Amino acid sequence: VEDGYERLSPRQSGKQAAGVLRPHVAPDTRVYAVEIYDQSLPFYLGRTVTLVNYEDEFALGLAQQPGLALPSLEAFAEDWVRPGGAVAIIQPDLYEKLTQQGLAMTLLARDERRALVKKP
């Protein structure tokens, strides 16, 4: 059982994702989780993330502090293009959709679960 976990853990953990994103994250860089939330990413990155179009277990907290999230993909697109650096974790099919719609993103890494991108 442990051998199976060791093989799956890199795929499930945010450790590798944080390793890819970290070189692109300065203290003022915005970090987004777009329609996906990796529980361990904030821990390994040492940063909070802005949730985009995602509530799930955060619904109660976001009702109290809605400024910690963006409610829609449209709000994300507007926030993404404002001045300053930004990185995001996003589902691969959604990455494709947003780039086809003209949202500029540089792909850093991709697997079947997530795409890691930065603002060009």
PDB file of C-alpha atoms in Angstrom:
ATOM      1  CA  VAL A   1       0.000   0.000   0.000  1.00  0.00           C
ATOM      2  CA  GLU A   2       2.805   2.436   0.835  1.00  0.00           C
ATOM      3  CA  ASP A   3       4.490   1.777  -2.513  1.00  0.00           C
ATOM      4  CA  GLY A   4       1.280   2.718  -4.312  1.00  0.00           C
ATOM      5  CA  TYR A   5       0.964   5.881  -2.275  1.00  0.00           C
ATOM      6  CA  GLU A   6       4.563   6.870  -3.025  1.00  0.00           C
ATOM      7  CA  ARG A   7       3.846   6.591  -6.728  1.00  0.00           C
ATOM      8  CA  LEU A   8       0.615   8.583  -6.510  1.00  0.00           C
ATOM      9  CA  SER A   9       1.660  11.199  -3.949  1.00  0.00           C
ATOM     10  CA  PRO A  10       3.540  13.474  -6.397  1.00  0.00           C
ATOM     11  CA  ARG A  11       0.404  13.546  -8.541  1.00  0.00           C
ATOM     12  CA  GLN A  12      -1.817  14.285  -5.545  1.00  0.00           C
ATOM     13  CA  SER A  13       0.464  16.631  -3.613  1.00  0.00           C
ATOM     14  CA  GLY A  14       1.022  20.320  -4.201  1.00  0.00           C
ATOM     15  CA  LYS A  15       4.738  19.905  -3.476  1.00  0.00           C
ATOM     16  CA  GLN A  16       5.763  19.514  -7.118  1.00  0.00           C
ATOM     17  CA  ALA A  17       3.372  22.257  -8.238  1.00  0.00           C
ATOM     18  CA  ALA A  18       4.831  24.614  -5.639  1.00  0.00           C
ATOM     19  CA  GLY A  19       8.318  23.745  -6.852  1.00  0.00           C
ATOM     20  CA  VAL A  20       7.370  24.757 -10.392  1.00  0.00           C
ATOM     21  CA  LEU A  21       5.601  27.960  -9.320  1.00  0.00           C
ATOM     22  CA  ARG A  22       8.006  29.148  -6.589  1.00  0.00           C
ATOM     23  CA  PRO A  23      10.664  30.645  -8.941  1.00  0.00           C
ATOM     24  CA  HIS A  24       7.928  32.817 -10.471  1.00  0.00           C
ATOM     25  CA  VAL A  25       6.457  34.042  -7.178  1.00  0.00           C
ATOM     26  CA  ALA A  26       7.699  37.284  -5.640  1.00  0.00           C
ATOM     27  CA  PRO A  27       6.169  38.733  -2.457  1.00  0.00           C
ATOM     28  CA  ASP A  28       3.701  40.799  -4.515  1.00  0.00           C
ATOM     29  CA  THR A  29       2.793  38.076  -7.049  1.00  0.00           C
ATOM     30  CA  ARG A  30      -0.872  37.119  -7.098  1.00  0.00           C
ATOM     31  CA  VAL A  31      -1.513  33.369  -6.793  1.00  0.00           C
ATOM     32  CA  TYR A  32      -4.792  31.937  -8.082  1.00  0.00           C
ATOM     33  CA  ALA A  33      -6.504  28.554  -7.868  1.00  0.00           C
ATOM     34  CA  VAL A  34      -8.931  28.569 -10.798  1.00  0.00           C
ATOM     35  CA  GLU A  35     -11.895  26.205 -10.382  1.00  0.00           C
ATOM     36  CA  ILE A  36      -9.567  23.796  -8.581  1.00  0.00           C
ATOM     37  CA  TYR A  37      -8.108  23.716  -5.102  1.00  0.00           C
ATOM     38  CA  ASP A  38      -5.065  21.742  -4.080  1.00  0.00           C
ATOM     39  CA  GLN A  39      -5.154  21.553  -0.271  1.00  0.00           C
ATOM     40  CA  SER A  40      -1.379  21.307   0.099  1.00  0.00           C
ATOM     41  CA  LEU A  41      -0.330  23.978  -2.424  1.00  0.00           C
ATOM     42  CA  PRO A  42      -0.609  26.952  -0.013  1.00  0.00           C
ATOM     43  CA  PHE A  43       1.468  25.040   2.551  1.00  0.00           C
ATOM     44  CA  TYR A  44       4.261  24.127   0.141  1.00  0.00           C
ATOM     45  CA  LEU A  45       4.213  27.536  -1.545  1.00  0.00           C
ATOM     46  CA  GLY A  46       4.081  29.379   1.773  1.00  0.00           C
ATOM     47  CA  ARG A  47       1.341  31.635   0.414  1.00  0.00           C
ATOM     48  CA  THR A  48      -2.385  31.970   0.435  1.00  0.00           C
ATOM     49  CA  VAL A  49      -4.169  31.623  -2.879  1.00  0.00           C
ATOM     50  CA  THR A  50      -7.131  33.481  -4.321  1.00  0.00           C
ATOM     51  CA  LEU A  51      -9.904  31.039  -5.124  1.00  0.00           C
ATOM     52  CA  VAL A  52     -11.592  31.571  -8.480  1.00  0.00           C
ATOM     53  CA  ASN A  53     -15.118  30.303  -9.105  1.00  0.00           C
ATOM     54  CA  TYR A  54     -14.688  27.786  -6.285  1.00  0.00           C
ATOM     55  CA  GLU A  55     -16.364  27.564  -2.893  1.00  0.00           C
ATOM     56  CA  ASP A  56     -16.934  23.974  -1.762  1.00  0.00           C
ATOM     57  CA  GLU A  57     -15.663  23.662   1.829  1.00  0.00           C
ATOM     58  CA  PHE A  58     -14.836  27.394   1.896  1.00  0.00           C
ATOM     59  CA  ALA A  59     -18.432  28.596   1.447  1.00  0.00           C
ATOM     60  CA  LEU A  60     -18.914  29.658   5.069  1.00  0.00           C
ATOM     61  CA  GLY A  61     -15.581  31.471   5.298  1.00  0.00           C
ATOM     62  CA  LEU A  62     -16.061  33.178   1.942  1.00  0.00           C
ATOM     63  CA  ALA A  63     -19.493  34.383   3.046  1.00  0.00           C
ATOM     64  CA  GLN A  64     -17.656  36.180   5.857  1.00  0.00           C
ATOM     65  CA  GLN A  65     -14.678  37.338   3.744  1.00  0.00           C
ATOM     66  CA  PRO A  66     -15.712  37.403   0.079  1.00  0.00           C
ATOM     67  CA  GLY A  67     -12.616  39.400  -0.870  1.00  0.00           C
ATOM     68  CA  LEU A  68     -10.535  36.236  -0.572  1.00  0.00           C
ATOM     69  CA  ALA A  69     -12.025  34.861  -3.786  1.00  0.00           C
ATOM     70  CA  LEU A  70     -13.124  35.858  -7.257  1.00  0.00           C
ATOM     71  CA  PRO A  71     -16.663  34.721  -8.078  1.00  0.00           C
ATOM     72  CA  SER A  72     -16.305  34.037 -11.801  1.00  0.00           C
ATOM     73  CA  LEU A  73     -13.937  33.386 -14.686  1.00  0.00           C
ATOM     74  CA  GLU A  74     -14.759  36.857 -15.985  1.00  0.00           C
ATOM     75  CA  ALA A  75     -13.594  38.399 -12.695  1.00  0.00           C
ATOM     76  CA  PHE A  76     -10.445  36.293 -12.888  1.00  0.00           C
ATOM     77  CA  ALA A  77      -9.682  37.445 -16.445  1.00  0.00           C
ATOM     78  CA  GLU A  78     -10.051  41.081 -15.354  1.00  0.00           C
ATOM     79  CA  ASP A  79      -7.825  40.563 -12.311  1.00  0.00           C
ATOM     80  CA  TRP A  80      -5.236  38.540 -14.249  1.00  0.00           C
ATOM     81  CA  VAL A  81      -4.491  41.363 -16.686  1.00  0.00           C
ATOM     82  CA  ARG A  82      -4.025  44.119 -14.109  1.00  0.00           C
ATOM     83  CA  PRO A  83      -0.419  45.225 -13.508  1.00  0.00           C
ATOM     84  CA  GLY A  84       1.856  42.952 -11.511  1.00  0.00           C
ATOM     85  CA  GLY A  85       2.931  39.346 -11.564  1.00  0.00           C
ATOM     86  CA  ALA A  86       0.550  36.421 -11.307  1.00  0.00           C
ATOM     87  CA  VAL A  87       0.600  32.625 -11.346  1.00  0.00           C
ATOM     88  CA  ALA A  88      -2.235  30.130 -11.340  1.00  0.00           C
ATOM     89  CA  ILE A  89      -3.126  26.495 -10.994  1.00  0.00           C
ATOM     90  CA  ILE A  90      -5.943  25.626 -13.361  1.00  0.00           C
ATOM     91  CA  GLN A  91      -7.575  22.585 -14.913  1.00  0.00           C
ATOM     92  CA  PRO A  92      -5.982  21.806 -18.306  1.00  0.00           C
ATOM     93  CA  ASP A  93      -9.205  22.031 -20.316  1.00  0.00           C
ATOM     94  CA  LEU A  94     -10.029  25.372 -18.741  1.00  0.00           C
ATOM     95  CA  TYR A  95      -6.512  26.605 -19.523  1.00  0.00           C
ATOM     96  CA  GLU A  96      -7.127  25.711 -23.180  1.00  0.00           C
ATOM     97  CA  LYS A  97     -10.492  27.482 -23.180  1.00  0.00           C
ATOM     98  CA  LEU A  98      -9.178  30.688 -21.612  1.00  0.00           C
ATOM     99  CA  THR A  99      -6.155  30.921 -23.904  1.00  0.00           C
ATOM    100  CA  GLN A 100      -8.377  30.317 -26.939  1.00  0.00           C
ATOM    101  CA  GLN A 101     -10.494  33.229 -25.700  1.00  0.00           C
ATOM    102  CA  GLY A 102      -7.369  35.399 -25.747  1.00  0.00           C
ATOM    103  CA  LEU A 103      -6.262  35.416 -22.107  1.00  0.00           C
ATOM    104  CA  ALA A 104      -2.458  35.457 -22.240  1.00  0.00           C
ATOM    105  CA  MET A 105      -0.824  32.773 -20.091  1.00  0.00           C
ATOM    106  CA  THR A 106       2.579  31.128 -20.214  1.00  0.00           C
ATOM    107  CA  LEU A 107       2.400  27.399 -19.535  1.00  0.00           C
ATOM    108  CA  LEU A 108       4.978  26.278 -16.958  1.00  0.00           C
ATOM    109  CA  ALA A 109       3.878  22.653 -16.516  1.00  0.00           C
ATOM    110  CA  ARG A 110       0.908  20.433 -17.214  1.00  0.00           C
ATOM    111  CA  ASP A 111      -0.405  17.014 -16.321  1.00  0.00           C
ATOM    112  CA  GLU A 112      -3.814  15.371 -16.563  1.00  0.00           C
ATOM    113  CA  ARG A 113      -5.085  17.175 -13.433  1.00  0.00           C
ATOM    114  CA  ARG A 114      -3.651  20.675 -13.615  1.00  0.00           C
ATOM    115  CA  ALA A 115      -1.872  23.300 -15.635  1.00  0.00           C
ATOM    116  CA  LEU A 116       0.540  25.685 -13.945  1.00  0.00           C
ATOM    117  CA  VAL A 117       0.741  29.054 -15.624  1.00  0.00           C
ATOM    118  CA  LYS A 118       2.194  32.501 -15.165  1.00  0.00           C
ATOM    119  CA  LYS A 119       1.292  35.870 -16.528  1.00  0.00           C
ATOM    120  CA  PRO A 120       3.546  36.699 -19.501  1.00  0.00           C
TER     121      PRO A 120
END
